[in-house]
GROMACS .gro file of C-alpha atoms in nm:
model
  314
    1MET     CA    1   1.088   1.749   0.657
    2VAL     CA    2   1.110   1.489   0.381
    3SER     CA    3   1.319   1.178   0.450
    4PHE     CA    4   1.527   1.128   0.138
    5LEU     CA    5   1.605   0.788  -0.006
    6GLU     CA    6   1.952   0.686  -0.124
    7PHE     CA    7   1.881   0.758  -0.491
    8GLU     CA    8   1.741   1.102  -0.399
    9LYS     CA    9   2.071   1.238  -0.264
   10PRO     CA   10   2.127   1.487  -0.551
   11ILE     CA   11   1.776   1.622  -0.494
   12ALA     CA   12   1.839   1.643  -0.118
   13GLU     CA   13   2.158   1.841  -0.177
   14MET     CA   14   1.977   2.079  -0.411
   15GLU     CA   15   1.692   2.136  -0.164
   16ALA     CA   16   1.941   2.191   0.119
   17ARG     CA   17   2.109   2.458  -0.092
   18ILE     CA   18   1.772   2.625  -0.151
   19ILE     CA   19   1.704   2.631   0.224
   20GLU     CA   20   2.044   2.790   0.287
   21LEU     CA   21   1.982   3.059   0.024
   22ARG     CA   22   1.640   3.136   0.169
   23ALA     CA   23   1.796   3.182   0.511
   24THR     CA   24   2.056   3.415   0.360
   25ALA     CA   25   1.788   3.612   0.174
   26ASN     CA   26   1.599   3.671   0.497
   27VAL     CA   27   1.894   3.841   0.670
   28GLY     CA   28   2.084   4.003   0.384
   29ASP     CA   29   2.027   4.308   0.164
   30ILE     CA   30   2.102   4.134  -0.167
   31ASP     CA   31   1.807   4.011  -0.373
   32ILE     CA   32   1.873   3.649  -0.460
   33SER     CA   33   1.512   3.549  -0.525
   34GLY     CA   34   1.588   3.492  -0.893
   35GLU     CA   35   1.864   3.244  -0.807
   36ILE     CA   36   1.634   3.065  -0.560
   37ASP     CA   37   1.362   3.036  -0.826
   38LYS     CA   38   1.607   2.883  -1.071
   39LEU     CA   39   1.725   2.629  -0.816
   40GLU     CA   40   1.367   2.540  -0.723
   41GLN     CA   41   1.284   2.479  -1.088
   42ARG     CA   42   1.596   2.267  -1.128
   43ALA     CA   43   1.512   2.065  -0.814
   44ALA     CA   44   1.155   2.010  -0.934
   45LYS     CA   45   1.283   1.889  -1.272
   46MET     CA   46   1.532   1.657  -1.105
   47LEU     CA   47   1.249   1.509  -0.898
   48VAL     CA   48   1.026   1.456  -1.202
   49ASP     CA   49   1.310   1.304  -1.406
   50SER     CA   50   1.419   1.077  -1.120
   51TYR     CA   51   1.071   0.937  -1.054
   52ALA     CA   52   1.000   0.891  -1.423
   53LYS     CA   53   1.271   0.625  -1.452
   54LEU     CA   54   1.272   0.443  -1.119
   55SER     CA   55   1.406   0.089  -1.123
   56PRO     CA   56   1.202  -0.189  -0.958
   57TRP     CA   57   1.435  -0.179  -0.657
   58GLN     CA   58   1.398   0.198  -0.625
   59LYS     CA   59   1.020   0.160  -0.642
   60THR     CA   60   1.048  -0.095  -0.362
   61GLN     CA   61   1.229   0.164  -0.153
   62VAL     CA   62   0.960   0.422  -0.227
   63ALA     CA   63   0.686   0.171  -0.139
   64ARG     CA   64   0.856   0.117   0.199
   65HIS     CA   65   0.912   0.485   0.273
   66PRO     CA   66   0.831   0.543   0.642
   67ASP     CA   67   0.638   0.862   0.564
   68ARG     CA   68   0.399   0.698   0.317
   69PRO     CA   69   0.035   0.714   0.427
   70HIS     CA   70  -0.079   0.419   0.637
   71PHE     CA   71  -0.419   0.265   0.704
   72LYS     CA   72  -0.513   0.519   0.971
   73ASP     CA   73  -0.427   0.803   0.730
   74TYR     CA   74  -0.650   0.661   0.458
   75VAL     CA   75  -0.933   0.615   0.707
   76ALA     CA   76  -0.898   0.975   0.822
   77GLY     CA   77  -0.864   1.124   0.474
   78MET     CA   78  -1.086   0.902   0.260
   79PHE     CA   79  -1.363   0.763   0.480
   80ASP     CA   80  -1.621   0.910   0.717
   81ASN     CA   81  -1.801   0.762   1.017
   82PHE     CA   82  -1.541   0.491   1.070
   83MET     CA   83  -1.652   0.240   1.334
   84PRO     CA   84  -1.366   0.001   1.412
   85LEU     CA   85  -1.440  -0.361   1.500
   86ALA     CA   86  -1.188  -0.569   1.693
   87GLY     CA   87  -1.108  -0.933   1.754
   88ASP     CA   88  -1.153  -1.262   1.573
   89ARG     CA   89  -1.393  -1.400   1.839
   90ALA     CA   90  -1.157  -1.692   1.887
   91PHE     CA   91  -0.816  -1.585   2.020
   92SER     CA   92  -0.736  -1.212   2.031
   93ASP     CA   93  -0.729  -0.883   1.843
   94ASP     CA   94  -0.441  -0.852   1.597
   95GLN     CA   95  -0.344  -0.486   1.552
   96ALA     CA   96  -0.160  -0.558   1.225
   97ILE     CA   97  -0.498  -0.574   1.048
   98LEU     CA   98  -0.760  -0.312   1.126
   99GLY     CA   99  -1.112  -0.272   0.993
  100GLY     CA  100  -1.469  -0.173   1.046
  101PHE     CA  101  -1.771   0.001   0.900
  102ALA     CA  102  -1.722   0.335   0.722
  103THR     CA  103  -1.867   0.568   0.462
  104LEU     CA  104  -1.695   0.635   0.129
  105GLY     CA  105  -1.873   0.929  -0.027
  106ASP     CA  106  -2.240   0.839   0.011
  107ARG     CA  107  -2.175   0.464   0.018
  108ARG     CA  108  -2.155   0.248   0.331
  109VAL     CA  109  -1.866   0.002   0.313
  110VAL     CA  110  -1.655  -0.231   0.522
  111VAL     CA  111  -1.289  -0.128   0.507
  112ILE     CA  112  -1.005  -0.360   0.610
  113GLY     CA  113  -0.632  -0.308   0.585
  114HIS     CA  114  -0.281  -0.356   0.715
  115GLU     CA  115  -0.141  -0.098   0.955
  116LYS     CA  116   0.240  -0.072   0.983
  117GLY     CA  117   0.259   0.214   1.232
  118ASP     CA  118   0.449   0.540   1.194
  119ASP     CA  119   0.684   0.550   1.493
  120THR     CA  120   0.872   0.295   1.700
  121ALA     CA  121   0.597   0.237   1.954
  122SER     CA  122   0.316   0.206   1.699
  123ARG     CA  123   0.524  -0.016   1.470
  124VAL     CA  124   0.581  -0.258   1.754
  125ARG     CA  125   0.212  -0.243   1.850
  126HIS     CA  126   0.104  -0.315   1.492
  127ASN     CA  127   0.385  -0.569   1.439
  128PHE     CA  128   0.505  -0.374   1.134
  129GLY     CA  129   0.188  -0.474   0.946
  130MET     CA  130   0.272  -0.846   0.962
  131ALA     CA  131  -0.049  -1.019   1.066
  132LYS     CA  132  -0.091  -1.335   1.268
  133PRO     CA  133  -0.374  -1.588   1.214
  134GLU     CA  134  -0.611  -1.392   1.436
  135GLY     CA  135  -0.566  -1.092   1.207
  136TYR     CA  136  -0.682  -1.286   0.903
  137ARG     CA  137  -0.965  -1.442   1.103
  138LYS     CA  138  -1.073  -1.092   1.202
  139ALA     CA  139  -1.072  -0.998   0.833
  140ILE     CA  140  -1.287  -1.304   0.757
  141ARG     CA  141  -1.534  -1.202   1.028
  142LEU     CA  142  -1.559  -0.850   0.885
  143MET     CA  143  -1.606  -0.977   0.530
  144GLN     CA  144  -1.884  -1.207   0.650
  145LEU     CA  145  -2.053  -0.910   0.817
  146ALA     CA  146  -2.024  -0.714   0.493
  147ASP     CA  147  -2.186  -1.001   0.304
  148ARG     CA  148  -2.466  -1.029   0.559
  149PHE     CA  149  -2.552  -0.658   0.539
  150GLY     CA  150  -2.490  -0.618   0.164
  151LEU     CA  151  -2.199  -0.376   0.204
  152PRO     CA  152  -1.909  -0.350  -0.044
  153VAL     CA  153  -1.564  -0.442   0.087
  154VAL     CA  154  -1.260  -0.218   0.043
  155THR     CA  155  -0.917  -0.351   0.144
  156LEU     CA  156  -0.590  -0.157   0.171
  157VAL     CA  157  -0.287  -0.383   0.137
  158ASP     CA  158   0.048  -0.279   0.284
  159THR     CA  159   0.255  -0.560   0.433
  160SER     CA  160   0.590  -0.723   0.373
  161GLY     CA  161   0.414  -1.054   0.443
  162ALA     CA  162   0.231  -1.248   0.711
  163PHE     CA  163   0.411  -1.289   1.044
  164PRO     CA  164   0.648  -1.589   1.014
  165GLY     CA  165   0.694  -1.658   1.386
  166VAL     CA  166   0.647  -1.988   1.567
  167GLN     CA  167   0.335  -1.866   1.749
  168ALA     CA  168   0.165  -1.784   1.419
  169GLU     CA  169   0.247  -2.128   1.279
  170GLU     CA  170   0.116  -2.294   1.594
  171ARG     CA  171  -0.216  -2.111   1.554
  172GLY     CA  172  -0.258  -2.206   1.188
  173GLN     CA  173  -0.112  -1.923   0.984
  174ALA     CA  174  -0.136  -2.097   0.646
  175GLU     CA  175  -0.493  -2.212   0.709
  176ALA     CA  176  -0.599  -1.861   0.816
  177ILE     CA  177  -0.450  -1.706   0.501
  178ALA     CA  178  -0.618  -1.968   0.283
  179ARG     CA  179  -0.954  -1.915   0.455
  180SER     CA  180  -0.926  -1.539   0.415
  181THR     CA  181  -0.849  -1.575   0.044
  182GLU     CA  182  -1.142  -1.816   0.012
  183GLN     CA  183  -1.372  -1.567   0.186
  184CYS     CA  184  -1.269  -1.293  -0.057
  185LEU     CA  185  -1.360  -1.514  -0.350
  186ALA     CA  186  -1.692  -1.618  -0.192
  187LEU     CA  187  -1.825  -1.268  -0.128
  188GLY     CA  188  -2.158  -1.180  -0.285
  189VAL     CA  189  -2.084  -0.808  -0.261
  190PRO     CA  190  -1.839  -0.595  -0.463
  191MET     CA  191  -1.480  -0.602  -0.341
  192VAL     CA  192  -1.204  -0.360  -0.438
  193ALA     CA  193  -0.847  -0.406  -0.311
  194ALA     CA  194  -0.570  -0.147  -0.332
  195VAL     CA  195  -0.200  -0.220  -0.287
  196VAL     CA  196  -0.089   0.109  -0.132
  197GLY     CA  197   0.269   0.019  -0.034
  198GLU     CA  198   0.410  -0.331  -0.017
  199GLY     CA  199   0.206  -0.630  -0.124
  200GLY     CA  200   0.401  -0.921   0.014
  201SER     CA  201   0.322  -1.288  -0.047
  202GLY     CA  202   0.012  -1.463   0.089
  203GLY     CA  203  -0.012  -1.200   0.359
  204ALA     CA  204  -0.122  -0.960   0.087
  205VAL     CA  205  -0.323  -1.200  -0.131
  206ALA     CA  206  -0.543  -1.288   0.169
  207LEU     CA  207  -0.691  -0.936   0.145
  208ALA     CA  208  -0.651  -0.885  -0.229
  209ALA     CA  209  -0.851  -1.161  -0.404
  210ALA     CA  210  -1.095  -0.892  -0.518
  211ASN     CA  211  -1.308  -0.805  -0.820
  212ARG     CA  212  -1.076  -0.514  -0.889
  213VAL     CA  213  -0.715  -0.486  -0.772
  214LEU     CA  214  -0.565  -0.139  -0.778
  215MET     CA  215  -0.203  -0.039  -0.718
  216PHE     CA  216  -0.040   0.289  -0.646
  217GLU     CA  217   0.207   0.394  -0.913
  218HIS     CA  218   0.510   0.326  -0.692
  219ALA     CA  219   0.374   0.032  -0.490
  220VAL     CA  220   0.514  -0.321  -0.527
  221TYR     CA  221   0.343  -0.662  -0.520
  222SER     CA  222   0.526  -0.994  -0.520
  223VAL     CA  223   0.531  -1.351  -0.391
  224ILE     CA  224   0.841  -1.278  -0.180
  225SER     CA  225   1.049  -0.974  -0.090
  226PRO     CA  226   1.345  -0.895  -0.320
  227GLU     CA  227   1.581  -0.962  -0.029
  228GLY     CA  228   1.418  -1.299   0.040
  229CYS     CA  229   1.437  -1.398  -0.326
  230ALA     CA  230   1.802  -1.291  -0.348
  231SER     CA  231   1.886  -1.491  -0.034
  232ILE     CA  232   1.738  -1.802  -0.192
  233LEU     CA  233   1.880  -1.765  -0.544
  234TRP     CA  234   2.217  -1.602  -0.475
  235ARG     CA  235   2.263  -1.673  -0.103
  236THR     CA  236   2.300  -1.300  -0.038
  237ALA     CA  237   2.051  -1.016   0.013
  238GLU     CA  238   2.291  -0.783  -0.168
  239LYS     CA  239   2.139  -0.905  -0.494
  240ALA     CA  240   1.797  -0.763  -0.397
  241SER     CA  241   1.807  -0.511  -0.682
  242ASP     CA  242   1.856  -0.790  -0.938
  243ALA     CA  243   1.580  -0.993  -0.775
  244ALA     CA  244   1.334  -0.701  -0.788
  245THR     CA  245   1.402  -0.659  -1.158
  246ALA     CA  246   1.366  -1.030  -1.232
  247MET     CA  247   1.041  -1.066  -1.033
  248GLN     CA  248   0.872  -0.771  -1.209
  249VAL     CA  249   0.725  -0.636  -0.886
  250THR     CA  250   0.609  -0.295  -1.009
  251ALA     CA  251   0.256  -0.181  -1.085
  252GLN     CA  252   0.352  -0.126  -1.448
  253HIS     CA  253   0.477  -0.484  -1.489
  254LEU     CA  254   0.178  -0.633  -1.308
  255LYS     CA  255  -0.075  -0.434  -1.509
  256ALA     CA  256   0.082  -0.565  -1.830
  257LEU     CA  257   0.068  -0.921  -1.691
  258GLY     CA  258  -0.299  -0.888  -1.593
  259VAL     CA  259  -0.234  -0.937  -1.222
  260ILE     CA  260  -0.381  -0.596  -1.134
  261ASP     CA  261  -0.653  -0.394  -1.301
  262ARG     CA  262  -0.563  -0.030  -1.251
  263ILE     CA  263  -0.267   0.191  -1.162
  264VAL     CA  264  -0.346   0.488  -0.938
  265PRO     CA  265  -0.115   0.785  -1.001
  266GLU     CA  266   0.088   0.929  -0.714
  267PRO     CA  267   0.198   1.291  -0.672
  268THR     CA  268   0.542   1.370  -0.812
  269GLY     CA  269   0.799   1.230  -0.573
  270GLY     CA  270   0.569   0.963  -0.427
  271ALA     CA  271   0.269   0.949  -0.197
  272HIS     CA  272   0.484   1.044   0.103
  273ARG     CA  273   0.547   1.391  -0.040
  274GLU     CA  274   0.181   1.482  -0.093
  275PRO     CA  275  -0.024   1.233   0.113
  276VAL     CA  276  -0.347   1.436   0.094
  277GLN     CA  277  -0.339   1.430  -0.287
  278ALA     CA  278  -0.243   1.062  -0.295
  279ILE     CA  279  -0.532   0.970  -0.066
  280ALA     CA  280  -0.773   1.175  -0.279
  281ASN     CA  281  -0.652   0.999  -0.596
  282LEU     CA  282  -0.707   0.659  -0.440
  283GLY     CA  283  -1.047   0.747  -0.300
  284ALA     CA  284  -1.167   0.863  -0.642
  285ALA     CA  285  -1.037   0.546  -0.810
  286ILE     CA  286  -1.200   0.315  -0.555
  287GLY     CA  287  -1.529   0.503  -0.586
  288GLU     CA  288  -1.526   0.462  -0.965
  289GLU     CA  289  -1.459   0.090  -0.942
  290LEU     CA  290  -1.737   0.039  -0.686
  291ASP     CA  291  -1.975   0.231  -0.911
  292ALA     CA  292  -1.887  -0.001  -1.201
  293LEU     CA  293  -1.951  -0.311  -0.987
  294SER     CA  294  -2.265  -0.190  -0.811
  295GLY     CA  295  -2.514  -0.332  -1.059
  296MET     CA  296  -2.380  -0.688  -1.058
  297SER     CA  297  -2.561  -0.975  -0.886
  298PRO     CA  298  -2.388  -1.184  -0.615
  299ASP     CA  299  -2.339  -1.475  -0.855
  300ALA     CA  300  -2.201  -1.244  -1.123
  301LEU     CA  301  -1.955  -1.093  -0.875
  302ARG     CA  302  -1.829  -1.436  -0.768
  303THR     CA  303  -1.795  -1.546  -1.131
  304ASP     CA  304  -1.616  -1.224  -1.220
  305ARG     CA  305  -1.366  -1.280  -0.939
  306ALA     CA  306  -1.305  -1.644  -1.029
  307ASP     CA  307  -1.261  -1.568  -1.398
  308LYS     CA  308  -1.019  -1.286  -1.320
  309PHE     CA  309  -0.781  -1.500  -1.117
  310LEU     CA  310  -0.809  -1.810  -1.334
  311ALA     CA  311  -0.708  -1.600  -1.635
  312ILE     CA  312  -0.380  -1.485  -1.480
  313GLY     CA  313  -0.090  -1.651  -1.656
  314VAL     CA  314  -0.301  -1.803  -1.932
   0.00000   0.00000   0.00000
């Protein structure tokens, strides 16, 4: 069952009607298959038309859809031989950021990413993908291992932001984010980051200062959430739609601005409707980018990364 978003209500009503007609067709003697086919075609067209003209706020809703693939889904569908590594060797293991060794195609990599969870219990366990300092320090440890063994780094970004709680601040949240960003930039191996859902603030940048930054077609990436921006500028979160438009949070805006390098297409209706296809699209895109970076020396990779980020906004 698909969970429909607010702007998808007409599509939901159409699909509910189709389900009712199918149930009727199964018990009645009248052939209504032609009518069902027409409604299915109309529903498919409504879906295509709706997703072809999503506003930035609607894309934000799609990026947050609870049924979108999460880190564990990408690991299961895109990578083989995943060997998770835990802990920052200093404080604890933060379940908001997961990572380890894996195989992408015939290439050994280190994969790191945010995990939001997909039900109440797992969302609490993973803190809704909002990492604490130990999460970023774990990411640093994994990136250092990748550098030591000459393995490319792949990161999957999906967080509304780093955890803003008192405990995180007491343990050096800002310093951990800065060190993680610094480690990304210092890597002597290829690094490809993909924003697969939400890319929120420094919590996202800490895993996304890569040679190539990819974004799913309906993902969002911004310095603050639309609600947070609206609360600051208008003193009300009800202006979140206006804030999303003003901040230009979509992949299409960010590609034009040079903040990201590539937009990865999603299946019609978003990655949550066809997660297997979405994961395959992303895996192919990441593989192509790693192939393009594979011949570069460590110094060239560092220079490429530095030049990329210094050029943003120029």
